[in-house]
Amino acid sequence: MNYFSLNNKSHSSSFENAVIKGLAPDKGLYFPENIEKLPDSFFKDLPNMPQTEVAYQAIKQFVGNEIPEAELKKIIAETLDCDFPVVHVKDNVYTLELFHGPTLAFKDVGARFMAGSLGYFITKNEVGKVTVLVATSGDTGGAVANGFLGVEGIDVVILYPKGKVSKIQEKQLTTLGKNVTALEIDGAFDQCQDMVKQAFLDDEIQSVRQLTSANSINVARWLPQMFYYFLAYRQLASEGKDIVFSVPSGNFGNVCAGMVAKELGLPIKHFIASNNANRTITDYLETGNYEPRPSVSTISNAMDIGNPSNFVRILQLFQNEYGNVKENLTSFSYDDEVTKEAMQEVYKETGYVMDPHGAVGYLGLQEYFKDHPNEIGAFLETAHPCKFRETVEDAIGKQIDIPDSIKEVLDKEKKAISIKDYAELKSFLLS
């Protein structure tokens, strides 16, 4: 499988190069040159296949022969060593729980798959030290830190916005040490992301450090997220209906990966991008005008992104035609108050505890059902409610349990370097 740059389609790259470099030389995102549908026999057998085999069949065309089958299956097994249960919430509403990994967030899958792939390529080709430079609005930082912790030949540098991630999220990305360094930025996530992109454009830094990104702009972080949709279908196939997915959306990598799963033939009826007050895509689908804007802070902080990087991939999937995008994707946006009300309502009605991101996904699914009452759908629960403990407990009026793994993190000392601007980031990377 080769990949092209979304800034220059004449530029071609192998999977290995795309993983190591993160971005194309023109700083465009990489996109697969073709997507071949999986055979009907795969979907017939899917409900009875082990989840690791499902994932292998889904991802293998995107890796090609660049990672041997045995090694790729090993990476997948280490990536998917936890459960991804579909839970019935009420009526025709299900949730896909993606928070059973080591950092209790959906980004564990992409981070671990990328760590395994990048680690393989570094060892195989002796490419030297690689620096993974990543911005986080919440869960990415902890997942990347955990996934790359102790991987030989890799340094990890994580930028996060001061005071705009939860206490648990901050502890998960600032307490590991070893090859992981956390940089605390006095600003919003968009500033962190802009600084990372600027570093990739800086020839002086590139002459000293071999940079790659572990945000979902990297194909090895982005594509494995399609596993979720195959694993959800595997559990819901007996319903005998196509499924609607409501995806809490920030940088739009997750919902875009789901759309790739649909391109592979997975019978998904429709996608809903459920947004918080950062409604750039909601407005785009309503008006046809794409207008990025500064992000605003919300209780669902992992989605506080005003200029989602992966939306350009969604546009590519649908030939950059607004009508095609609108036919396949619906988007709704909700403020914090409505989100809290949903958390309270669902808990009182069913006893199910949602985190703020899952609650936004639930709201989007319920709104979609107003015009499509006979369909079934699943919203994605992307993080364990304990990661937003104060918000969740305030909404449901009850204390929630904290897993032992999180209790251990809370007792550790935060270690982060405060930086103000790009000049300070550059100075750090050159040191």
GROMACS .gro file of C-alpha atoms in nm:
model
  431
    1MET     CA    1   0.000   0.000   0.000
    2ASN     CA    2   0.127   0.344  -0.093
    3TYR     CA    3   0.009   0.674   0.045
    4PHE     CA    4  -0.011   1.019  -0.111
    5SER     CA    5  -0.002   1.363   0.042
    6LEU     CA    6  -0.331   1.549   0.057
    7ASN     CA    7  -0.134   1.860  -0.038
    8ASN     CA    8   0.031   1.697  -0.341
    9LYS     CA    9  -0.114   1.379  -0.487
   10SER     CA   10   0.196   1.320  -0.699
   11HIS     CA   11   0.398   1.253  -0.383
   12SER     CA   12   0.398   0.881  -0.299
   13SER     CA   13   0.509   0.715   0.024
   14SER     CA   14   0.538   0.368   0.171
   15PHE     CA   15   0.359   0.283   0.495
   16GLU     CA   16   0.696   0.274   0.673
   17ASN     CA   17   0.793   0.622   0.560
   18ALA     CA   18   0.448   0.759   0.646
   19VAL     CA   19   0.475   0.618   0.998
   20ILE     CA   20   0.829   0.741   1.060
   21LYS     CA   21   0.780   1.088   0.911
   22GLY     CA   22   0.423   1.147   1.026
   23LEU     CA   23   0.364   1.415   0.764
   24ALA     CA   24   0.459   1.444   0.398
   25PRO     CA   25   0.748   1.677   0.303
   26ASP     CA   26   0.489   1.940   0.205
   27LYS     CA   27   0.329   1.885   0.550
   28GLY     CA   28   0.020   1.728   0.400
   29LEU     CA   29  -0.154   1.439   0.573
   30TYR     CA   30  -0.098   1.097   0.420
   31PHE     CA   31  -0.392   0.910   0.268
   32PRO     CA   32  -0.406   0.558   0.118
   33GLU     CA   33  -0.388   0.550  -0.262
   34ASN     CA   34  -0.669   0.294  -0.280
   35ILE     CA   35  -0.905   0.111  -0.045
   36GLU     CA   36  -1.012  -0.238  -0.154
   37LYS     CA   37  -1.335  -0.378  -0.015
   38LEU     CA   38  -1.307  -0.693   0.195
   39PRO     CA   39  -1.474  -1.009   0.056
   40ASP     CA   40  -1.830  -1.101   0.148
   41SER     CA   41  -1.697  -1.417   0.316
   42PHE     CA   42  -1.516  -1.200   0.572
   43PHE     CA   43  -1.836  -1.029   0.682
   44LYS     CA   44  -2.020  -1.361   0.693
   45ASP     CA   45  -1.757  -1.507   0.926
   46LEU     CA   46  -1.693  -1.186   1.123
   47PRO     CA   47  -1.931  -1.251   1.419
   48ASN     CA   48  -1.741  -1.569   1.506
   49MET     CA   49  -1.387  -1.448   1.440
   50PRO     CA   50  -1.145  -1.364   1.724
   51GLN     CA   51  -1.106  -0.987   1.755
   52THR     CA   52  -0.736  -1.001   1.672
   53GLU     CA   53  -0.810  -1.180   1.343
   54VAL     CA   54  -1.082  -0.927   1.261
   55ALA     CA   55  -0.831  -0.646   1.314
   56TYR     CA   56  -0.561  -0.820   1.109
   57GLN     CA   57  -0.791  -0.868   0.810
   58ALA     CA   58  -0.904  -0.505   0.832
   59ILE     CA   59  -0.557  -0.347   0.854
   60LYS     CA   60  -0.335  -0.575   0.645
   61GLN     CA   61  -0.391  -0.403   0.310
   62PHE     CA   62  -0.281  -0.071   0.462
   63VAL     CA   63   0.045  -0.223   0.589
   64GLY     CA   64   0.112  -0.451   0.293
   65ASN     CA   65   0.425  -0.663   0.323
   66GLU     CA   66   0.619  -0.395   0.512
   67ILE     CA   67   0.560  -0.569   0.844
   68PRO     CA   68   0.572  -0.953   0.830
   69GLU     CA   69   0.242  -1.125   0.908
   70ALA     CA   70   0.366  -1.279   1.234
   71GLU     CA   71   0.503  -0.946   1.358
   72LEU     CA   72   0.189  -0.757   1.256
   73LYS     CA   73  -0.031  -1.008   1.437
   74LYS     CA   74   0.190  -0.971   1.744
   75ILE     CA   75   0.147  -0.592   1.735
   76ILE     CA   76  -0.230  -0.632   1.700
   77ALA     CA   77  -0.248  -0.882   1.988
   78GLU     CA   78  -0.061  -0.639   2.215
   79THR     CA   79  -0.286  -0.356   2.096
   80LEU     CA   80  -0.614  -0.540   2.157
   81ASP     CA   81  -0.541  -0.712   2.487
   82CYS     CA   82  -0.858  -0.577   2.651
   83ASP     CA   83  -1.232  -0.593   2.592
   84PHE     CA   84  -1.442  -0.353   2.384
   85PRO     CA   85  -1.794  -0.440   2.499
   86VAL     CA   86  -2.115  -0.315   2.342
   87VAL     CA   87  -2.358  -0.235   2.624
   88HIS     CA   88  -2.734  -0.198   2.579
   89VAL     CA   89  -2.841   0.129   2.740
   90LYS     CA   90  -3.209   0.151   2.648
   91ASP     CA   91  -3.449   0.086   2.361
   92ASN     CA   92  -3.248   0.096   2.038
   93VAL     CA   93  -2.952   0.271   2.200
   94TYR     CA   94  -2.620   0.094   2.265
   95THR     CA   95  -2.280   0.217   2.368
   96LEU     CA   96  -1.940   0.086   2.263
   97GLU     CA   97  -1.707   0.110   2.562
   98LEU     CA   98  -1.356   0.197   2.452
   99PHE     CA   99  -1.208   0.272   2.794
  100HIS     CA  100  -1.085  -0.068   2.906
  101GLY     CA  101  -0.722  -0.018   2.801
  102PRO     CA  102  -0.428   0.083   3.021
  103THR     CA  103  -0.508   0.457   3.034
  104LEU     CA  104  -0.887   0.408   3.025
  105ALA     CA  105  -0.929   0.594   2.697
  106PHE     CA  106  -1.004   0.500   2.336
  107LYS     CA  107  -0.671   0.637   2.218
  108ASP     CA  108  -0.487   0.343   2.375
  109VAL     CA  109  -0.552   0.140   2.060
  110GLY     CA  110  -0.401   0.383   1.812
  111ALA     CA  111  -0.110   0.472   2.041
  112ARG     CA  112  -0.014   0.109   2.102
  113PHE     CA  113  -0.046   0.010   1.737
  114MET     CA  114   0.171   0.302   1.632
  115ALA     CA  115   0.426   0.229   1.904
  116GLY     CA  116   0.453  -0.131   1.783
  117SER     CA  117   0.481  -0.031   1.417
  118LEU     CA  118   0.731   0.248   1.473
  119GLY     CA  119   0.936   0.035   1.710
  120TYR     CA  120   0.954  -0.241   1.448
  121PHE     CA  121   1.073  -0.003   1.175
  122ILE     CA  122   1.333   0.163   1.399
  123THR     CA  123   1.480  -0.173   1.501
  124LYS     CA  124   1.468  -0.321   1.151
  125ASN     CA  125   1.634  -0.031   0.972
  126GLU     CA  126   1.848   0.117   1.249
  127VAL     CA  127   1.710   0.462   1.166
  128GLY     CA  128   1.845   0.613   1.486
  129LYS     CA  129   1.667   0.806   1.759
  130VAL     CA  130   1.316   0.929   1.674
  131THR     CA  131   1.132   1.199   1.867
  132VAL     CA  132   0.754   1.157   1.888
  133LEU     CA  133   0.619   1.512   1.919
  134VAL     CA  134   0.252   1.528   2.006
  135ALA     CA  135  -0.010   1.778   2.120
  136THR     CA  136  -0.294   1.662   2.343
  137SER     CA  137  -0.632   1.801   2.442
  138GLY     CA  138  -0.668   1.530   2.705
  139ASP     CA  139  -0.645   1.156   2.646
  140THR     CA  140  -0.393   1.144   2.362
  141GLY     CA  141  -0.108   1.243   2.593
  142GLY     CA  142  -0.161   0.966   2.845
  143ALA     CA  143  -0.221   0.702   2.579
  144VAL     CA  144   0.090   0.800   2.382
  145ALA     CA  145   0.302   0.823   2.696
  146ASN     CA  146   0.192   0.476   2.804
  147GLY     CA  147   0.216   0.322   2.457
  148PHE     CA  148   0.570   0.447   2.390
  149LEU     CA  149   0.704   0.420   2.745
  150GLY     CA  150   1.043   0.248   2.738
  151VAL     CA  151   1.035   0.177   2.363
  152GLU     CA  152   1.397   0.170   2.252
  153GLY     CA  153   1.506   0.445   2.012
  154ILE     CA  154   1.209   0.673   2.083
  155ASP     CA  155   1.183   0.994   2.285
  156VAL     CA  156   0.833   1.130   2.352
  157VAL     CA  157   0.756   1.501   2.393
  158ILE     CA  158   0.397   1.590   2.481
  159LEU     CA  159   0.250   1.942   2.471
  160TYR     CA  160  -0.067   2.002   2.670
  161PRO     CA  161  -0.270   2.315   2.759
  162LYS     CA  162  -0.228   2.429   3.120
  163GLY     CA  163  -0.545   2.394   3.327
  164LYS     CA  164  -0.747   2.252   3.036
  165VAL     CA  165  -0.707   1.877   3.096
  166SER     CA  166  -0.853   1.685   3.388
  167LYS     CA  167  -0.640   1.609   3.692
  168ILE     CA  168  -0.622   1.239   3.605
  169GLN     CA  169  -0.535   1.312   3.242
  170GLU     CA  170  -0.255   1.541   3.355
  171LYS     CA  171  -0.115   1.285   3.596
  172GLN     CA  172  -0.117   1.016   3.328
  173LEU     CA  173   0.104   1.219   3.097
  174THR     CA  174   0.332   1.391   3.353
  175THR     CA  175   0.431   1.111   3.591
  176LEU     CA  176   0.593   0.841   3.378
  177GLY     CA  177   0.941   0.985   3.328
  178LYS     CA  178   1.195   0.769   3.142
  179ASN     CA  179   1.172   0.861   2.773
  180VAL     CA  180   0.859   1.076   2.817
  181THR     CA  181   0.871   1.457   2.870
  182ALA     CA  182   0.561   1.670   2.929
  183LEU     CA  183   0.555   2.037   2.827
  184GLU     CA  184   0.284   2.252   2.986
  185ILE     CA  185   0.169   2.532   2.755
  186ASP     CA  186  -0.002   2.848   2.876
  187GLY     CA  187  -0.274   2.842   2.611
  188ALA     CA  188  -0.538   2.626   2.439
  189PHE     CA  189  -0.497   2.296   2.255
  190ASP     CA  190  -0.502   2.469   1.916
  191GLN     CA  191  -0.186   2.656   2.019
  192CYS     CA  192  -0.020   2.329   2.118
  193GLN     CA  193  -0.115   2.177   1.784
  194ASP     CA  194   0.009   2.482   1.591
  195MET     CA  195   0.344   2.468   1.774
  196VAL     CA  196   0.386   2.101   1.685
  197LYS     CA  197   0.311   2.172   1.318
  198GLN     CA  198   0.557   2.464   1.322
  199ALA     CA  199   0.829   2.238   1.461
  200PHE     CA  200   0.779   1.998   1.170
  201LEU     CA  201   0.838   2.290   0.932
  202ASP     CA  202   1.156   2.399   1.110
  203ASP     CA  203   1.464   2.281   0.921
  204GLU     CA  204   1.692   2.367   1.212
  205ILE     CA  205   1.503   2.130   1.442
  206GLN     CA  206   1.480   1.863   1.173
  207SER     CA  207   1.859   1.873   1.134
  208VAL     CA  208   1.896   1.780   1.501
  209ARG     CA  209   1.593   1.560   1.571
  210GLN     CA  210   1.406   1.308   1.356
  211LEU     CA  211   1.048   1.409   1.435
  212THR     CA  212   0.727   1.215   1.394
  213SER     CA  213   0.379   1.275   1.526
  214ALA     CA  214   0.161   1.048   1.738
  215ASN     CA  215  -0.151   1.256   1.688
  216SER     CA  216  -0.410   1.102   1.461
  217ILE     CA  217  -0.245   1.279   1.168
  218ASN     CA  218  -0.007   0.980   1.167
  219VAL     CA  219  -0.155   0.692   0.967
  220ALA     CA  220  -0.048   0.435   1.228
  221ARG     CA  221  -0.242   0.625   1.494
  222TRP     CA  222  -0.540   0.702   1.274
  223LEU     CA  223  -0.620   0.381   1.087
  224PRO     CA  224  -0.635   0.133   1.381
  225GLN     CA  225  -0.934   0.325   1.513
  226MET     CA  226  -1.140   0.147   1.248
  227PHE     CA  227  -1.106  -0.167   1.462
  228TYR     CA  228  -1.374  -0.028   1.696
  229TYR     CA  229  -1.642  -0.038   1.431
  230PHE     CA  230  -1.565  -0.392   1.320
  231LEU     CA  231  -1.567  -0.510   1.682
  232ALA     CA  232  -1.897  -0.332   1.750
  233TYR     CA  233  -2.057  -0.486   1.442
  234ARG     CA  234  -1.925  -0.825   1.549
  235GLN     CA  235  -2.136  -0.791   1.864
  236LEU     CA  236  -2.443  -0.632   1.705
  237ALA     CA  237  -2.468  -0.834   1.383
  238SER     CA  238  -2.739  -1.055   1.530
  239GLU     CA  239  -2.973  -0.754   1.538
  240GLY     CA  240  -2.999  -0.792   1.161
  241LYS     CA  241  -2.988  -0.419   1.092
  242ASP     CA  242  -2.731  -0.172   0.969
  243ILE     CA  243  -2.592   0.037   1.250
  244VAL     CA  244  -2.570   0.412   1.305
  245PHE     CA  245  -2.263   0.532   1.497
  246SER     CA  246  -2.253   0.854   1.696
  247VAL     CA  247  -1.892   0.955   1.752
  248PRO     CA  248  -1.786   1.225   2.000
  249SER     CA  249  -1.561   1.425   1.770
  250GLY     CA  250  -1.267   1.659   1.822
  251ASN     CA  251  -0.989   1.614   1.567
  252PHE     CA  252  -1.220   1.385   1.361
  253GLY     CA  253  -0.973   1.096   1.332
  254ASN     CA  254  -1.207   0.848   1.498
  255VAL     CA  255  -1.513   0.914   1.283
  256CYS     CA  256  -1.292   0.927   0.972
  257ALA     CA  257  -1.149   0.583   1.057
  258GLY     CA  258  -1.506   0.457   1.088
  259MET     CA  259  -1.574   0.585   0.740
  260VAL     CA  260  -1.274   0.387   0.614
  261ALA     CA  261  -1.430   0.078   0.777
  262LYS     CA  262  -1.745   0.150   0.578
  263GLU     CA  263  -1.536   0.186   0.260
  264LEU     CA  264  -1.400  -0.162   0.335
  265GLY     CA  265  -1.758  -0.291   0.321
  266LEU     CA  266  -1.872  -0.281   0.684
  267PRO     CA  267  -2.251  -0.227   0.674
  268ILE     CA  268  -2.272   0.103   0.861
  269LYS     CA  269  -2.586   0.302   0.785
  270HIS     CA  270  -2.471   0.650   0.884
  271PHE     CA  271  -2.228   0.850   1.095
  272ILE     CA  272  -2.303   1.126   1.341
  273ALA     CA  273  -2.025   1.361   1.448
  274SER     CA  274  -2.137   1.477   1.791
  275ASN     CA  275  -1.966   1.798   1.896
  276ASN     CA  276  -1.954   2.013   2.206
  277ALA     CA  277  -1.955   2.394   2.177
  278ASN     CA  278  -1.667   2.366   1.928
  279ARG     CA  279  -1.900   2.340   1.632
  280THR     CA  280  -1.684   2.407   1.326
  281ILE     CA  281  -1.805   2.094   1.144
  282THR     CA  282  -2.165   2.128   1.259
  283ASP     CA  283  -2.169   2.472   1.102
  284TYR     CA  284  -1.994   2.346   0.787
  285LEU     CA  285  -2.262   2.082   0.733
  286GLU     CA  286  -2.533   2.342   0.785
  287THR     CA  287  -2.385   2.611   0.559
  288GLY     CA  288  -2.126   2.451   0.329
  289ASN     CA  289  -1.865   2.697   0.457
  290TYR     CA  290  -1.561   2.562   0.645
  291GLU     CA  291  -1.447   2.829   0.891
  292PRO     CA  292  -1.198   2.719   1.160
  293ARG     CA  293  -1.211   2.923   1.479
  294PRO     CA  294  -1.036   2.938   1.816
  295SER     CA  295  -1.142   2.656   2.047
  296VAL     CA  296  -1.347   2.715   2.360
  297SER     CA  297  -1.310   2.521   2.686
  298THR     CA  298  -1.580   2.269   2.782
  299ILE     CA  299  -1.631   1.981   3.024
  300SER     CA  300  -1.567   1.742   2.730
  301ASN     CA  301  -1.217   1.882   2.688
  302ALA     CA  302  -1.077   1.618   2.450
  303MET     CA  303  -1.308   1.766   2.185
  304ASP     CA  304  -1.206   2.128   2.241
  305ILE     CA  305  -1.066   2.173   1.890
  306GLY     CA  306  -1.162   2.454   1.654
  307ASN     CA  307  -0.969   2.335   1.347
  308PRO     CA  308  -0.987   1.954   1.326
  309SER     CA  309  -0.687   1.816   1.138
  310ASN     CA  310  -0.851   1.499   1.005
  311PHE     CA  311  -1.148   1.662   0.838
  312VAL     CA  312  -0.941   1.698   0.522
  313ARG     CA  313  -0.929   1.317   0.509
  314ILE     CA  314  -1.308   1.300   0.527
  315LEU     CA  315  -1.328   1.546   0.239
  316GLN     CA  316  -1.091   1.324   0.039
  317LEU     CA  317  -1.304   1.014   0.108
  318PHE     CA  318  -1.598   1.194  -0.049
  319GLN     CA  319  -1.414   1.355  -0.344
  320ASN     CA  320  -1.426   1.697  -0.174
  321GLU     CA  321  -1.795   1.717  -0.261
  322TYR     CA  322  -2.006   1.888   0.004
  323GLY     CA  323  -2.316   1.692  -0.100
  324ASN     CA  324  -2.136   1.359  -0.059
  325VAL     CA  325  -2.011   1.454   0.286
  326LYS     CA  326  -2.357   1.568   0.396
  327GLU     CA  327  -2.513   1.243   0.270
  328ASN     CA  328  -2.281   1.033   0.487
  329LEU     CA  329  -2.227   1.253   0.793
  330THR     CA  330  -2.462   1.440   1.023
  331SER     CA  331  -2.337   1.667   1.299
  332PHE     CA  332  -2.493   1.815   1.611
  333SER     CA  333  -2.345   2.034   1.885
  334TYR     CA  334  -2.429   2.065   2.254
  335ASP     CA  335  -2.325   2.296   2.534
  336ASP     CA  336  -2.211   2.189   2.880
  337GLU     CA  337  -2.547   2.235   3.046
  338VAL     CA  338  -2.728   2.005   2.803
  339THR     CA  339  -2.444   1.754   2.835
  340LYS     CA  340  -2.477   1.745   3.214
  341GLU     CA  341  -2.854   1.704   3.186
  342ALA     CA  342  -2.805   1.403   2.958
  343MET     CA  343  -2.563   1.243   3.204
  344GLN     CA  344  -2.816   1.291   3.484
  345GLU     CA  345  -3.113   1.174   3.278
  346VAL     CA  346  -2.951   0.852   3.156
  347TYR     CA  347  -2.822   0.765   3.502
  348LYS     CA  348  -3.162   0.815   3.662
  349GLU     CA  349  -3.341   0.623   3.389
  350THR     CA  350  -3.101   0.333   3.335
  351GLY     CA  351  -2.823   0.345   3.598
  352TYR     CA  352  -2.561   0.383   3.323
  353VAL     CA  353  -2.285   0.634   3.395
  354MET     CA  354  -2.158   0.831   3.095
  355ASP     CA  355  -1.852   1.050   3.079
  356PRO     CA  356  -1.901   1.399   2.924
  357HIS     CA  357  -1.775   1.287   2.581
  358GLY     CA  358  -1.999   0.983   2.571
  359ALA     CA  359  -2.289   1.204   2.681
  360VAL     CA  360  -2.236   1.427   2.377
  361GLY     CA  361  -2.237   1.113   2.161
  362TYR     CA  362  -2.561   0.997   2.326
  363LEU     CA  363  -2.725   1.333   2.260
  364GLY     CA  364  -2.631   1.320   1.892
  365LEU     CA  365  -2.775   0.971   1.856
  366GLN     CA  366  -3.102   1.069   2.025
  367GLU     CA  367  -3.140   1.373   1.801
  368TYR     CA  368  -3.076   1.163   1.490
  369PHE     CA  369  -3.340   0.914   1.602
  370LYS     CA  370  -3.608   1.185   1.595
  371ASP     CA  371  -3.615   1.147   1.216
  372HIS     CA  372  -3.501   0.782   1.206
  373PRO     CA  373  -3.693   0.608   1.488
  374ASN     CA  374  -3.666   0.253   1.356
  375GLU     CA  375  -3.287   0.228   1.339
  376ILE     CA  376  -3.039   0.106   1.598
  377GLY     CA  377  -2.731   0.296   1.697
  378ALA     CA  378  -2.427   0.299   1.918
  379PHE     CA  379  -2.256   0.599   2.070
  380LEU     CA  380  -1.890   0.569   2.163
  381GLU     CA  381  -1.787   0.594   2.527
  382THR     CA  382  -1.434   0.718   2.473
  383ALA     CA  383  -1.308   0.754   2.832
  384HIS     CA  384  -1.382   0.610   3.174
  385PRO     CA  385  -1.611   0.840   3.375
  386CYS     CA  386  -1.356   0.854   3.658
  387LYS     CA  387  -1.129   1.064   3.438
  388PHE     CA  388  -1.386   1.343   3.476
  389ARG     CA  389  -1.485   1.257   3.828
  390GLU     CA  390  -1.597   1.598   3.955
  391THR     CA  391  -1.812   1.667   3.650
  392VAL     CA  392  -1.971   1.321   3.650
  393GLU     CA  393  -2.039   1.315   4.025
  394ASP     CA  394  -2.191   1.663   4.007
  395ALA     CA  395  -2.421   1.548   3.727
  396ILE     CA  396  -2.541   1.218   3.875
  397GLY     CA  397  -2.526   1.311   4.244
  398LYS     CA  398  -2.324   1.006   4.341
  399GLN     CA  399  -1.959   0.918   4.398
  400ILE     CA  400  -1.800   0.693   4.139
  401ASP     CA  401  -1.529   0.437   4.198
  402ILE     CA  402  -1.174   0.501   4.084
  403PRO     CA  403  -0.986   0.195   3.948
  404ASP     CA  404  -0.669   0.097   4.131
  405SER     CA  405  -0.456   0.182   3.827
  406ILE     CA  406  -0.573   0.543   3.847
  407LYS     CA  407  -0.526   0.562   4.223
  408GLU     CA  408  -0.161   0.470   4.172
  409VAL     CA  409  -0.115   0.752   3.919
  410LEU     CA  410  -0.274   1.011   4.148
  411ASP     CA  411  -0.012   0.944   4.415
  412LYS     CA  412   0.276   1.013   4.176
  413GLU     CA  413   0.457   1.346   4.143
  414LYS     CA  414   0.378   1.565   3.844
  415LYS     CA  415   0.684   1.649   3.636
  416ALA     CA  416   0.631   1.902   3.359
  417ILE     CA  417   0.828   2.183   3.198
  418SER     CA  418   0.637   2.510   3.151
  419ILE     CA  419   0.691   2.688   2.821
  420LYS     CA  420   0.525   3.003   2.686
  421ASP     CA  421   0.575   3.004   2.311
  422TYR     CA  422   0.729   2.839   2.008
  423ALA     CA  423   1.068   2.992   2.074
  424GLU     CA  424   1.087   2.805   2.405
  425LEU     CA  425   0.971   2.481   2.241
  426LYS     CA  426   1.239   2.519   1.976
  427SER     CA  427   1.503   2.585   2.240
  428PHE     CA  428   1.399   2.268   2.424
  429LEU     CA  429   1.409   2.054   2.109
  430LEU     CA  430   1.749   2.187   2.011
  431SER     CA  431   1.900   2.127   2.355
   0.00000   0.00000   0.00000
